[in-house]
Amino acid sequence: MPQPRVQIRPRRRPPLHFLPLGGCGEIGMNLSLYGFGERGAEESWIAVDCGMMIRQDLPDSPLQVPNLDTLATLEITPRALIITHGHEDHIGAAAWLWPRWGCPIHATPLAAGLLRAKFAERGLATEAIRVIEPGEALEVGPFILRYLPLTHSIPESCALLVAAGDHRVLHTGDWKLDPEPLIGPPISAATFRAIAPVDLVVGDSTNAPLPGHSRSEGEVAQALEHTIARCEGRVVVSCFASNLARVLAIGRAAERCGRRVSLMGRSMERMVGVARGLGYLDDFPPLVPTSDLGYLPPEEVLVIATGSQGEPRAALHRLARGRHPAFELGSGDSVIFSAKAIPGNELLIERLKAGLRQLGVILLDEFSHPELHASGHPAQEELRTFYGWIRPRHLLPVHGEPRHQQAHRELAESLGIRAPLVPLNGDLIRLDAEGLSRVSRHPQPPCIVSQDAVGPMPGLGGAAGGARHGSLYLALSVTVTEAGGWTRIGRLMLDASQASPIDEDAFSDWLDDVLEHLRVDTLAELRLALQPKLLAWLADHLRRLPEIHLQILAVEAPSHSDL
């Protein structure tokens, strides 16, 4: 009698999950999470980027950061935060949200330098920020991630090749194909051909509706030099501070046209300072302090200023209102907008331009001189070329409004790439052997943060300049428990008289629970582990964070014979 044939079931392939909390259905505020494994205890998560956007439609232009309520609902805590590049819409919320996670942060040198500056402003420890060079790889739990360099409007931009189990995903970040990027090498086609095919590309949709190819930074540099050479009075060029290739092009053009260069705007000064420290602006001309500009003839002055989006706090807005203490614009001077209007900022930009026109200033912008700006994102021909290299099986269009995402989806499908979904923030999406599917949808209400609260806010350890929102003094004596955690000995010493009122009973209960679960060996490690959790709790329970002074003492627990 023949034996029945044994049927071997194929080994089940664990799914990969994708959860965007920002950057889908909108421009900016990018934050995406990847999870590997079945939902539950076996699943591991990582976060990619942590950006913000400025809500200029609200009073005082507060920040909007991703809402983390969904992560609490789904009991997700990322094991690491992975940064693709240093733009504000990719790192701007990290100093606000990272304290809730306390995980390692991996970033390339420039992005890491910018993050450290932001963390230092808030008094946050920077030890969690770890530098990885473009081209290198790292392992986080079940994930293997490789940083693949590509061109964008800031140096060291990288795509991420995310491998988990049998899944291979390319998270592009922001990119373009630029044959002359000014800073850094052009993109390597061979690098991306070598990873083909990939199961999924999570791709930049910002310019997907536009035909053709984006302009090169090299072309913009030539146009800027020709334009500045024709200007007669003072010249102010406004661009994004993070667009270092543009800043370098403006500086070179000014020097060739016999003009001295000054920087105006805090973010511009910080960006140039960090970039110079990393050797990116070695041939940038010497800088003139703004206080010395009044001693120079108008035809020798060029200012690189923040404020191209009409931001009320930026340098260009102050110039348009005549409120800068050391510099003013007048008839015959020129202002060059070397940036494109971000959707939603059009009204503020028009108000800014109206103020400049009242001063008699000559305006040159994207409408009258489109050659003075280049986008940092891929148009349709670039997408076709890139996808020809990596040959993705599936696409999730991100980084854009619905019309950008839909155009990206249609282009992908015309290339034979399956693109069944247009994700929204809060969509939990599953990739498995059957393809892409939406598991659940979690609406994302806005999370608005005051710029005053998040900007120069001191944190643990104090900061120069004194406390803006009062001080909170906390001292606790601790000892190690038999289970390996920590417990308080004696009374909690808390003085919050100079800060917002605090519920001391609720705080004490929360602190005891946190200490019990912290498995670290030394007081220094305990302080580092407690810092982000303490800041997160206070941020949730106080209207404004005070300056926090924390002292931890180790004591021996009393024995029964002592009682």
mmCIF file of N, CA and C in Angstrom, residues 181-304:
data_model
loop_
_atom_site.group_PDB
_atom_site.id
_atom_site.type_symbol
_atom_site.label_atom_id
_atom_site.label_comp_id
_atom_site.label_asym_id
_atom_site.label_seq_id
_atom_site.Cartn_x
_atom_site.Cartn_y
_atom_site.Cartn_z
ATOM 1 N N PRO A 181 25.929 68.759 -7.693
ATOM 2 C CA PRO A 181 25.323 69.161 -6.420
ATOM 3 C C PRO A 181 26.091 70.211 -5.633
ATOM 4 N N LEU A 182 27.292 70.622 -6.072
ATOM 5 C CA LEU A 182 28.147 71.615 -5.419
ATOM 6 C C LEU A 182 28.820 71.075 -4.159
ATOM 7 N N ILE A 183 28.063 70.442 -3.290
ATOM 8 C CA ILE A 183 28.646 69.836 -2.093
ATOM 9 C C ILE A 183 28.394 68.333 -2.161
ATOM 10 N N GLY A 184 29.461 67.558 -2.148
ATOM 11 C CA GLY A 184 29.324 66.111 -2.194
ATOM 12 C C GLY A 184 29.247 65.598 -3.620
ATOM 13 N N PRO A 185 29.426 64.276 -3.786
ATOM 14 C CA PRO A 185 29.416 63.682 -5.124
ATOM 15 C C PRO A 185 27.999 63.478 -5.647
ATOM 16 N N PRO A 186 27.828 63.327 -6.959
ATOM 17 C CA PRO A 186 26.515 62.960 -7.503
ATOM 18 C C PRO A 186 26.123 61.567 -7.026
ATOM 19 N N ILE A 187 24.872 61.230 -7.197
ATOM 20 C CA ILE A 187 24.368 59.930 -6.795
ATOM 21 C C ILE A 187 25.023 58.823 -7.633
ATOM 22 N N SER A 188 25.286 57.679 -7.011
ATOM 23 C CA SER A 188 25.914 56.548 -7.690
ATOM 24 C C SER A 188 24.842 55.586 -8.185
ATOM 25 N N ALA A 189 24.664 55.537 -9.501
ATOM 26 C CA ALA A 189 23.686 54.598 -10.064
ATOM 27 C C ALA A 189 24.052 53.166 -9.725
ATOM 28 N N ALA A 190 25.351 52.855 -9.718
ATOM 29 C CA ALA A 190 25.793 51.488 -9.447
ATOM 30 C C ALA A 190 25.385 51.036 -8.053
ATOM 31 N N THR A 191 25.445 51.949 -7.081
ATOM 32 C CA THR A 191 25.068 51.606 -5.706
ATOM 33 C C THR A 191 23.630 51.142 -5.639
ATOM 34 N N PHE A 192 22.751 51.832 -6.345
ATOM 35 C CA PHE A 192 21.329 51.497 -6.257
ATOM 36 C C PHE A 192 20.964 50.336 -7.181
ATOM 37 N N ARG A 193 21.659 50.196 -8.291
ATOM 38 C CA ARG A 193 21.423 49.016 -9.121
ATOM 39 C C ARG A 193 21.795 47.739 -8.370
ATOM 40 N N ALA A 194 22.812 47.852 -7.498
ATOM 41 C CA ALA A 194 23.310 46.673 -6.790
ATOM 42 C C ALA A 194 22.300 46.131 -5.777
ATOM 43 N N ILE A 195 21.340 46.943 -5.324
ATOM 44 C CA ILE A 195 20.383 46.469 -4.325
ATOM 45 C C ILE A 195 19.097 45.950 -4.958
ATOM 46 N N ALA A 196 18.974 46.058 -6.286
ATOM 47 C CA ALA A 196 17.740 45.646 -6.967
ATOM 48 C C ALA A 196 17.631 44.113 -6.991
ATOM 49 N N PRO A 197 16.380 43.633 -6.992
ATOM 50 C CA PRO A 197 15.122 44.353 -6.781
ATOM 51 C C PRO A 197 14.819 44.474 -5.292
ATOM 52 N N VAL A 198 13.999 45.464 -4.929
ATOM 53 C CA VAL A 198 13.551 45.599 -3.549
ATOM 54 C C VAL A 198 12.056 45.288 -3.490
ATOM 55 N N ASP A 199 11.637 44.805 -2.331
ATOM 56 C CA ASP A 199 10.219 44.459 -2.179
ATOM 57 C C ASP A 199 9.329 45.693 -2.181
ATOM 58 N N LEU A 200 9.834 46.769 -1.565
ATOM 59 C CA LEU A 200 9.002 47.956 -1.380
ATOM 60 C C LEU A 200 9.886 49.190 -1.395
ATOM 61 N N VAL A 201 9.418 50.240 -2.059
ATOM 62 C CA VAL A 201 10.055 51.555 -1.933
ATOM 63 C C VAL A 201 9.053 52.485 -1.260
ATOM 64 N N VAL A 202 9.501 53.130 -0.190
ATOM 65 C CA VAL A 202 8.708 54.160 0.486
ATOM 66 C C VAL A 202 9.311 55.476 0.016
ATOM 67 N N GLY A 203 8.604 56.139 -0.918
ATOM 68 C CA GLY A 203 9.249 57.141 -1.734
ATOM 69 C C GLY A 203 8.696 58.544 -1.654
ATOM 70 N N ASP A 204 9.591 59.503 -1.878
ATOM 71 C CA ASP A 204 9.333 60.943 -1.871
ATOM 72 C C ASP A 204 8.391 61.317 -3.017
ATOM 73 N N SER A 205 7.238 61.933 -2.663
ATOM 74 C CA SER A 205 6.217 62.285 -3.663
ATOM 75 C C SER A 205 6.152 63.779 -3.964
ATOM 76 N N THR A 206 7.010 64.584 -3.355
ATOM 77 C CA THR A 206 6.839 66.041 -3.368
ATOM 78 C C THR A 206 6.671 66.618 -4.760
ATOM 79 N N ASN A 207 7.481 66.159 -5.731
ATOM 80 C CA ASN A 207 7.408 66.703 -7.088
ATOM 81 C C ASN A 207 6.880 65.702 -8.101
ATOM 82 N N ALA A 208 6.186 64.673 -7.624
ATOM 83 C CA ALA A 208 5.680 63.650 -8.542
ATOM 84 C C ALA A 208 4.730 64.191 -9.614
ATOM 85 N N PRO A 209 3.975 65.279 -9.380
ATOM 86 C CA PRO A 209 3.117 65.784 -10.460
ATOM 87 C C PRO A 209 3.878 66.508 -11.569
ATOM 88 N N LEU A 210 5.172 66.818 -11.362
ATOM 89 C CA LEU A 210 5.898 67.663 -12.307
ATOM 90 C C LEU A 210 6.616 66.830 -13.355
ATOM 91 N N PRO A 211 6.434 67.155 -14.625
ATOM 92 C CA PRO A 211 7.172 66.434 -15.672
ATOM 93 C C PRO A 211 8.638 66.845 -15.697
ATOM 94 N N GLY A 212 9.442 66.050 -16.374
ATOM 95 C CA GLY A 212 10.822 66.436 -16.616
ATOM 96 C C GLY A 212 11.751 66.138 -15.468
ATOM 97 N N HIS A 213 12.731 67.036 -15.297
ATOM 98 C CA HIS A 213 13.855 66.833 -14.387
ATOM 99 C C HIS A 213 14.059 68.107 -13.570
ATOM 100 N N SER A 214 14.365 67.990 -12.286
ATOM 101 C CA SER A 214 14.603 69.175 -11.457
ATOM 102 C C SER A 214 15.909 69.857 -11.863
ATOM 103 N N ARG A 215 15.985 71.158 -11.614
ATOM 104 C CA ARG A 215 17.166 71.937 -11.978
ATOM 105 C C ARG A 215 18.343 71.578 -11.065
ATOM 106 N N SER A 216 19.567 71.638 -11.604
ATOM 107 C CA SER A 216 20.770 71.346 -10.828
ATOM 108 C C SER A 216 21.185 72.552 -10.002
ATOM 109 N N GLU A 217 21.811 72.291 -8.838
ATOM 110 C CA GLU A 217 22.346 73.373 -8.018
ATOM 111 C C GLU A 217 23.452 74.125 -8.757
ATOM 112 N N GLY A 218 24.175 73.441 -9.640
ATOM 113 C CA GLY A 218 25.200 74.111 -10.426
ATOM 114 C C GLY A 218 24.611 75.181 -11.334
ATOM 115 N N GLU A 219 23.455 74.904 -11.933
ATOM 116 C CA GLU A 219 22.778 75.893 -12.776
ATOM 117 C C GLU A 219 22.318 77.099 -11.953
ATOM 118 N N VAL A 220 21.791 76.824 -10.758
ATOM 119 C CA VAL A 220 21.328 77.914 -9.893
ATOM 120 C C VAL A 220 22.502 78.800 -9.492
ATOM 121 N N ALA A 221 23.658 78.192 -9.210
ATOM 122 C CA ALA A 221 24.837 78.976 -8.827
ATOM 123 C C ALA A 221 25.220 79.961 -9.920
ATOM 124 N N GLN A 222 25.194 79.539 -11.174
ATOM 125 C CA GLN A 222 25.512 80.438 -12.287
ATOM 126 C C GLN A 222 24.493 81.560 -12.394
ATOM 127 N N ALA A 223 23.190 81.219 -12.238
ATOM 128 C CA ALA A 223 22.143 82.241 -12.335
ATOM 129 C C ALA A 223 22.254 83.261 -11.204
ATOM 130 N N LEU A 224 22.594 82.798 -9.997
ATOM 131 C CA LEU A 224 22.750 83.728 -8.883
ATOM 132 C C LEU A 224 23.888 84.708 -9.128
ATOM 133 N N GLU A 225 24.998 84.216 -9.634
ATOM 134 C CA GLU A 225 26.128 85.102 -9.891
ATOM 135 C C GLU A 225 25.782 86.150 -10.945
ATOM 136 N N HIS A 226 25.117 85.748 -12.024
ATOM 137 C CA HIS A 226 24.734 86.697 -13.067
ATOM 138 C C HIS A 226 23.754 87.743 -12.531
ATOM 139 N N THR A 227 22.826 87.308 -11.672
ATOM 140 C CA THR A 227 21.823 88.228 -11.134
ATOM 141 C C THR A 227 22.437 89.213 -10.146
ATOM 142 N N ILE A 228 23.256 88.711 -9.231
ATOM 143 C CA ILE A 228 23.878 89.578 -8.228
ATOM 144 C C ILE A 228 24.798 90.596 -8.890
ATOM 145 N N ALA A 229 25.465 90.216 -9.975
ATOM 146 C CA ALA A 229 26.360 91.136 -10.682
ATOM 147 C C ALA A 229 25.609 92.335 -11.248
ATOM 148 N N ARG A 230 24.307 92.172 -11.529
ATOM 149 C CA ARG A 230 23.510 93.268 -12.108
ATOM 150 C C ARG A 230 22.865 94.158 -11.048
ATOM 151 N N CYS A 231 22.884 93.742 -9.765
ATOM 152 C CA CYS A 231 22.260 94.529 -8.699
ATOM 153 C C CYS A 231 23.164 95.703 -8.315
ATOM 154 N N GLU A 232 22.552 96.832 -7.964
ATOM 155 C CA GLU A 232 23.322 98.046 -7.692
ATOM 156 C C GLU A 232 23.411 98.385 -6.209
ATOM 157 N N GLY A 233 22.351 98.244 -5.453
ATOM 158 C CA GLY A 233 22.386 98.609 -4.033
ATOM 159 C C GLY A 233 22.725 97.399 -3.174
ATOM 160 N N ARG A 234 22.248 97.458 -1.938
ATOM 161 C CA ARG A 234 22.426 96.303 -1.059
ATOM 162 C C ARG A 234 21.640 95.116 -1.603
ATOM 163 N N VAL A 235 22.134 93.916 -1.338
ATOM 164 C CA VAL A 235 21.452 92.693 -1.777
ATOM 165 C C VAL A 235 21.217 91.792 -0.572
ATOM 166 N N VAL A 236 19.991 91.326 -0.450
ATOM 167 C CA VAL A 236 19.651 90.308 0.546
ATOM 168 C C VAL A 236 19.143 89.094 -0.213
ATOM 169 N N VAL A 237 19.732 87.941 0.050
ATOM 170 C CA VAL A 237 19.280 86.690 -0.557
ATOM 171 C C VAL A 237 18.712 85.821 0.555
ATOM 172 N N SER A 238 17.469 85.404 0.398
ATOM 173 C CA SER A 238 16.818 84.581 1.411
ATOM 174 C C SER A 238 16.652 83.166 0.882
ATOM 175 N N CYS A 239 17.081 82.205 1.677
ATOM 176 C CA CYS A 239 16.945 80.797 1.306
ATOM 177 C C CYS A 239 16.819 79.989 2.587
ATOM 178 N N PHE A 240 16.576 78.695 2.449
ATOM 179 C CA PHE A 240 16.533 77.831 3.615
ATOM 180 C C PHE A 240 17.945 77.690 4.187
ATOM 181 N N ALA A 241 18.075 77.834 5.487
ATOM 182 C CA ALA A 241 19.396 77.752 6.107
ATOM 183 C C ALA A 241 20.051 76.405 5.869
ATOM 184 N N SER A 242 19.248 75.353 5.773
ATOM 185 C CA SER A 242 19.806 74.014 5.618
ATOM 186 C C SER A 242 20.272 73.712 4.202
ATOM 187 N N ASN A 243 19.941 74.572 3.249
ATOM 188 C CA ASN A 243 20.377 74.350 1.868
ATOM 189 C C ASN A 243 21.807 74.868 1.727
ATOM 190 N N LEU A 244 22.748 74.080 2.222
ATOM 191 C CA LEU A 244 24.130 74.541 2.282
ATOM 192 C C LEU A 244 24.734 74.736 0.900
ATOM 193 N N ALA A 245 24.314 73.948 -0.079
ATOM 194 C CA ALA A 245 24.817 74.159 -1.440
ATOM 195 C C ALA A 245 24.419 75.542 -1.940
ATOM 196 N N ARG A 246 23.200 75.976 -1.616
ATOM 197 C CA ARG A 246 22.734 77.299 -2.030
ATOM 198 C C ARG A 246 23.490 78.389 -1.269
ATOM 199 N N VAL A 247 23.663 78.183 0.021
ATOM 200 C CA VAL A 247 24.416 79.152 0.819
ATOM 201 C C VAL A 247 25.834 79.303 0.278
ATOM 202 N N LEU A 248 26.461 78.178 -0.063
ATOM 203 C CA LEU A 248 27.809 78.227 -0.636
ATOM 204 C C LEU A 248 27.815 78.950 -1.972
ATOM 205 N N ALA A 249 26.815 78.676 -2.810
ATOM 206 C CA ALA A 249 26.740 79.338 -4.113
ATOM 207 C C ALA A 249 26.565 80.839 -3.958
ATOM 208 N N ILE A 250 25.760 81.268 -2.995
ATOM 209 C CA ILE A 250 25.547 82.701 -2.765
ATOM 210 C C ILE A 250 26.838 83.353 -2.285
ATOM 211 N N GLY A 251 27.525 82.698 -1.356
ATOM 212 C CA GLY A 251 28.776 83.246 -0.854
ATOM 213 C C GLY A 251 29.830 83.385 -1.937
ATOM 214 N N ARG A 252 29.963 82.362 -2.793
ATOM 215 C CA ARG A 252 30.929 82.432 -3.895
ATOM 216 C C ARG A 252 30.563 83.543 -4.868
ATOM 217 N N ALA A 253 29.264 83.656 -5.191
ATOM 218 C CA ALA A 253 28.823 84.691 -6.129
ATOM 219 C C ALA A 253 29.097 86.080 -5.567
ATOM 220 N N ALA A 254 28.838 86.260 -4.270
ATOM 221 C CA ALA A 254 29.087 87.563 -3.652
ATOM 222 C C ALA A 254 30.559 87.936 -3.752
ATOM 223 N N GLU A 255 31.431 86.993 -3.457
ATOM 224 C CA GLU A 255 32.867 87.278 -3.505
ATOM 225 C C GLU A 255 33.313 87.644 -4.912
ATOM 226 N N ARG A 256 32.803 86.937 -5.913
ATOM 227 C CA ARG A 256 33.182 87.233 -7.292
ATOM 228 C C ARG A 256 32.631 88.560 -7.766
ATOM 229 N N CYS A 257 31.544 89.018 -7.127
ATOM 230 C CA CYS A 257 30.948 90.298 -7.511
ATOM 231 C C CYS A 257 31.434 91.445 -6.631
ATOM 232 N N GLY A 258 32.436 91.195 -5.818
ATOM 233 C CA GLY A 258 33.021 92.252 -5.002
ATOM 234 C C GLY A 258 32.197 92.634 -3.802
ATOM 235 N N ARG A 259 31.390 91.705 -3.287
ATOM 236 C CA ARG A 259 30.548 92.004 -2.128
ATOM 237 C C ARG A 259 31.025 91.234 -0.893
ATOM 238 N N ARG A 260 30.834 91.845 0.258
ATOM 239 C CA ARG A 260 31.142 91.212 1.536
ATOM 240 C C ARG A 260 29.889 90.509 2.043
ATOM 241 N N VAL A 261 30.064 89.382 2.718
ATOM 242 C CA VAL A 261 28.938 88.526 3.099
ATOM 243 C C VAL A 261 28.679 88.603 4.595
ATOM 244 N N SER A 262 27.401 88.714 4.939
ATOM 245 C CA SER A 262 26.970 88.657 6.331
ATOM 246 C C SER A 262 25.798 87.686 6.442
ATOM 247 N N LEU A 263 25.690 87.024 7.567
ATOM 248 C CA LEU A 263 24.584 86.104 7.827
ATOM 249 C C LEU A 263 23.593 86.764 8.769
ATOM 250 N N MET A 264 22.317 86.493 8.541
ATOM 251 C CA MET A 264 21.276 87.080 9.371
ATOM 252 C C MET A 264 20.231 86.007 9.669
ATOM 253 N N GLY A 265 20.045 85.731 10.944
ATOM 254 C CA GLY A 265 19.104 84.695 11.352
ATOM 255 C C GLY A 265 19.814 83.623 12.156
ATOM 256 N N ARG A 266 19.209 83.262 13.273
ATOM 257 C CA ARG A 266 19.838 82.310 14.185
ATOM 258 C C ARG A 266 20.086 80.958 13.536
ATOM 259 N N SER A 267 19.084 80.434 12.816
ATOM 260 C CA SER A 267 19.241 79.108 12.203
ATOM 261 C C SER A 267 20.307 79.133 11.115
ATOM 262 N N MET A 268 20.432 80.269 10.402
ATOM 263 C CA MET A 268 21.469 80.389 9.383
ATOM 264 C C MET A 268 22.855 80.359 10.024
ATOM 265 N N GLU A 269 23.024 81.110 11.096
ATOM 266 C CA GLU A 269 24.317 81.140 11.776
ATOM 267 C C GLU A 269 24.677 79.768 12.326
ATOM 268 N N ARG A 270 23.691 79.071 12.900
ATOM 269 C CA ARG A 270 23.956 77.745 13.460
ATOM 270 C C ARG A 270 24.336 76.748 12.369
ATOM 271 N N MET A 271 23.581 76.759 11.274
ATOM 272 C CA MET A 271 23.835 75.808 10.202
ATOM 273 C C MET A 271 25.219 76.005 9.605
ATOM 274 N N VAL A 272 25.580 77.242 9.323
ATOM 275 C CA VAL A 272 26.891 77.511 8.743
ATOM 276 C C VAL A 272 27.991 77.148 9.734
ATOM 277 N N GLY A 273 27.780 77.420 11.002
ATOM 278 C CA GLY A 273 28.774 77.077 12.005
ATOM 279 C C GLY A 273 29.023 75.583 12.092
ATOM 280 N N VAL A 274 27.946 74.785 12.131
ATOM 281 C CA VAL A 274 28.097 73.329 12.197
ATOM 282 C C VAL A 274 28.743 72.805 10.917
ATOM 283 N N ALA A 275 28.311 73.319 9.756
ATOM 284 C CA ALA A 275 28.859 72.846 8.484
ATOM 285 C C ALA A 275 30.339 73.177 8.351
ATOM 286 N N ARG A 276 30.720 74.372 8.791
ATOM 287 C CA ARG A 276 32.145 74.735 8.738
ATOM 288 C C ARG A 276 32.980 73.820 9.627
ATOM 289 N N GLY A 277 32.435 73.467 10.772
ATOM 290 C CA GLY A 277 33.151 72.580 11.669
ATOM 291 C C GLY A 277 33.393 71.208 11.079
ATOM 292 N N LEU A 278 32.551 70.809 10.111
ATOM 293 C CA LEU A 278 32.695 69.513 9.448
ATOM 294 C C LEU A 278 33.432 69.626 8.117
ATOM 295 N N GLY A 279 33.897 70.846 7.776
ATOM 296 C CA GLY A 279 34.690 71.022 6.567
ATOM 297 C C GLY A 279 33.907 71.188 5.288
ATOM 298 N N TYR A 280 32.596 71.495 5.389
ATOM 299 C CA TYR A 280 31.787 71.621 4.181
ATOM 300 C C TYR A 280 31.881 73.006 3.529
ATOM 301 N N LEU A 281 32.323 74.007 4.246
ATOM 302 C CA LEU A 281 32.343 75.371 3.695
ATOM 303 C C LEU A 281 33.741 75.967 3.823
ATOM 304 N N ASP A 282 34.758 75.170 3.504
ATOM 305 C CA ASP A 282 36.140 75.638 3.646
ATOM 306 C C ASP A 282 36.442 76.842 2.745
ATOM 307 N N ASP A 283 35.784 76.895 1.571
ATOM 308 C CA ASP A 283 36.056 78.008 0.653
ATOM 309 C C ASP A 283 34.977 79.083 0.720
ATOM 310 N N PHE A 284 34.208 79.102 1.817
ATOM 311 C CA PHE A 284 33.215 80.157 2.006
ATOM 312 C C PHE A 284 33.952 81.448 2.375
ATOM 313 N N PRO A 285 33.538 82.598 1.835
ATOM 314 C CA PRO A 285 34.267 83.855 2.110
ATOM 315 C C PRO A 285 34.158 84.259 3.576
ATOM 316 N N PRO A 286 35.081 85.103 4.052
ATOM 317 C CA PRO A 286 35.013 85.599 5.439
ATOM 318 C C PRO A 286 33.702 86.345 5.681
ATOM 319 N N LEU A 287 33.206 86.257 6.900
ATOM 320 C CA LEU A 287 31.927 86.871 7.240
ATOM 321 C C LEU A 287 32.115 88.225 7.920
ATOM 322 N N VAL A 288 31.192 89.125 7.639
ATOM 323 C CA VAL A 288 31.168 90.447 8.256
ATOM 324 C C VAL A 288 30.020 90.479 9.257
ATOM 325 N N PRO A 289 30.251 90.902 10.505
ATOM 326 C CA PRO A 289 29.140 91.030 11.458
ATOM 327 C C PRO A 289 28.106 92.025 10.940
ATOM 328 N N THR A 290 26.838 91.764 11.208
ATOM 329 C CA THR A 290 25.783 92.678 10.744
ATOM 330 C C THR A 290 25.968 94.075 11.316
ATOM 331 N N SER A 291 26.570 94.166 12.486
ATOM 332 C CA SER A 291 26.777 95.487 13.090
ATOM 333 C C SER A 291 27.770 96.339 12.306
ATOM 334 N N ASP A 292 28.578 95.717 11.443
ATOM 335 C CA ASP A 292 29.570 96.462 10.651
ATOM 336 C C ASP A 292 29.085 96.807 9.252
ATOM 337 N N LEU A 293 27.894 96.321 8.864
ATOM 338 C CA LEU A 293 27.433 96.526 7.486
ATOM 339 C C LEU A 293 27.206 98.002 7.168
ATOM 340 N N GLY A 294 26.855 98.779 8.170
ATOM 341 C CA GLY A 294 26.591 100.197 7.936
ATOM 342 C C GLY A 294 27.819 100.977 7.516
ATOM 343 N N TYR A 295 29.003 100.426 7.726
ATOM 344 C CA TYR A 295 30.233 101.124 7.348
ATOM 345 C C TYR A 295 30.643 100.821 5.909
ATOM 346 N N LEU A 296 29.934 99.886 5.251
ATOM 347 C CA LEU A 296 30.299 99.492 3.892
ATOM 348 C C LEU A 296 29.437 100.208 2.869
ATOM 349 N N PRO A 297 29.983 100.522 1.683
ATOM 350 C CA PRO A 297 29.148 101.059 0.602
ATOM 351 C C PRO A 297 28.062 100.046 0.227
ATOM 352 N N PRO A 298 26.870 100.508 -0.147
ATOM 353 C CA PRO A 298 25.778 99.582 -0.457
ATOM 354 C C PRO A 298 26.150 98.526 -1.495
ATOM 355 N N GLU A 299 26.941 98.928 -2.505
ATOM 356 C CA GLU A 299 27.254 97.986 -3.578
ATOM 357 C C GLU A 299 28.241 96.898 -3.145
ATOM 358 N N GLU A 300 28.720 96.966 -1.892
ATOM 359 C CA GLU A 300 29.630 95.937 -1.380
ATOM 360 C C GLU A 300 28.964 95.038 -0.339
ATOM 361 N N VAL A 301 27.647 95.170 -0.185
ATOM 362 C CA VAL A 301 26.943 94.445 0.882
ATOM 363 C C VAL A 301 26.094 93.321 0.293
ATOM 364 N N LEU A 302 26.215 92.135 0.867
ATOM 365 C CA LEU A 302 25.290 91.039 0.572
ATOM 366 C C LEU A 302 24.987 90.294 1.866
ATOM 367 N N VAL A 303 23.708 90.126 2.148
ATOM 368 C CA VAL A 303 23.249 89.443 3.356
ATOM 369 C C VAL A 303 22.519 88.169 2.954
ATOM 370 N N ILE A 304 22.878 87.065 3.592
ATOM 371 C CA ILE A 304 22.133 85.812 3.427
ATOM 372 C C ILE A 304 21.232 85.680 4.649
#
